[in-house]
XYZ file of C-alpha atoms in Angstrom:
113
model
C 26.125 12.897 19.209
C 23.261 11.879 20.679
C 22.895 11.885 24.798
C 23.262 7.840 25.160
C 26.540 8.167 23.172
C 28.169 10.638 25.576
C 27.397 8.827 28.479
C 28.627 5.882 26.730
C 31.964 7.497 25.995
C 32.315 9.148 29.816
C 31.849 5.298 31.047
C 34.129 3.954 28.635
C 36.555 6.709 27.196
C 37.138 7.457 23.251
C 40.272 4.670 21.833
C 42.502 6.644 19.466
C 45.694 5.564 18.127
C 47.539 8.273 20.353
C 45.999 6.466 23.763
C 43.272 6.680 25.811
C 41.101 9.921 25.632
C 39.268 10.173 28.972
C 36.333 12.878 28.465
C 35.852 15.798 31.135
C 33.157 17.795 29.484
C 31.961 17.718 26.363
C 30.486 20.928 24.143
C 27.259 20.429 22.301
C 27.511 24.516 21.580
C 29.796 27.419 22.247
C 28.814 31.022 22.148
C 30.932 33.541 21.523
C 30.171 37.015 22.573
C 27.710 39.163 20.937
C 27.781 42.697 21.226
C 24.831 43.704 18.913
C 24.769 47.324 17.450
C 26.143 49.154 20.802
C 29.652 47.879 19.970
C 31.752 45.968 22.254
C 31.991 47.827 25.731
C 34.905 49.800 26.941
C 35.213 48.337 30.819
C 34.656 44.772 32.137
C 35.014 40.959 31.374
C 33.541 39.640 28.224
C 32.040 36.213 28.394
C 30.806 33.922 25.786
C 28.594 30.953 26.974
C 29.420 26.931 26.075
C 26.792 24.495 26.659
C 27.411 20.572 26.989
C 27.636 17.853 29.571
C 29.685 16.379 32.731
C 29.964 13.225 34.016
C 26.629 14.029 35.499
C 24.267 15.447 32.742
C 23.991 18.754 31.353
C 25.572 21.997 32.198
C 26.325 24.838 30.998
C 29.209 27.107 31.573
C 29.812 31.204 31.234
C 33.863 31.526 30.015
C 35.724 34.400 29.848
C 36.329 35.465 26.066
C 39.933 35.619 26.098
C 39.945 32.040 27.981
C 37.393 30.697 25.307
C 39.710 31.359 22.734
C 42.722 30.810 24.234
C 41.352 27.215 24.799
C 40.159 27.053 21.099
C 36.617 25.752 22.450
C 34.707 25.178 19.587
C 30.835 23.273 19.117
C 31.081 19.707 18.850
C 33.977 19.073 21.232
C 35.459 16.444 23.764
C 37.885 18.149 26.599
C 39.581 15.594 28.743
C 42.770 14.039 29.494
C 45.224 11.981 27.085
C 48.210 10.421 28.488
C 47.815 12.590 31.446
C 47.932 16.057 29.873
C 45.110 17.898 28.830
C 43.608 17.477 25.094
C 40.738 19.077 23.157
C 39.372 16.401 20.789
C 37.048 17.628 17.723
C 34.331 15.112 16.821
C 33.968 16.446 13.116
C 37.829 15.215 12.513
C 38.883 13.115 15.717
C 41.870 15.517 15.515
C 43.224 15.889 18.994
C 45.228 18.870 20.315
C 47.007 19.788 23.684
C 45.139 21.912 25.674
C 47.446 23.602 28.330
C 47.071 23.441 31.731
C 46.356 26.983 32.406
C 44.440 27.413 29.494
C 41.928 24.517 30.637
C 41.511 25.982 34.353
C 40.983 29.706 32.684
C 38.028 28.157 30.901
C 36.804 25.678 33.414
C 38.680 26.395 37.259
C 39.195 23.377 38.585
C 38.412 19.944 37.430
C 35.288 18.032 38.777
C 36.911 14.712 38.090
């Protein structure tokens, strides 16, 4: 998707048969974590990295492993609202799932809508 496109679809929303998808952020690329040849450490928070875009341009965001998988936050992805819960939507199949509530503020906090 190309940056004219996204703004497009934050103006405008994304039309699917289920309703109206209206777009919160939207993932160009998630990193998980990488833990290289030391191994994965014994103490502390984990983070993987996702990088994408906002109602106001590019961002980028450091989540907690266990809430970037919990989430299912994946490259490629609309998160936003549909029918006033929260929904991941993957571009690569338009297949929309529920995102929970407390899954979306353990990846994100609070909203910026």
């Amino acid at each position: 998707m190309d940056e004219q496109q996204i703004k497009h679809a934050f103006s405008e929303g994304i039309a699917l048969p289920e309703g109206q998808f209206v777009p919160i952020y939207y993932l160009c690329r998630v990193d998980e974590p990488e833990f290289g040849c030391e191994g994965r450490p014994e103490q502390g928070k984990i983070f993987g990295r996702a990088y994408g875009y906002d109602q106001s341009g590019a961002r980028q965001w450091e989540i907690e492993e266990t809430a970037l998988w919990g989430a299912g936050l994946d490259d490629n992805m609309w998160v936003g609202r549909l029918n006033d819960s929260y929904a991941t939507l993957r571009l690569c199949s338009g297949r929309v799932e529920p995102l929970p509530e407390d899954r979306f503020r353990a990846a994100f906090g609070e909203p910026e809508i």
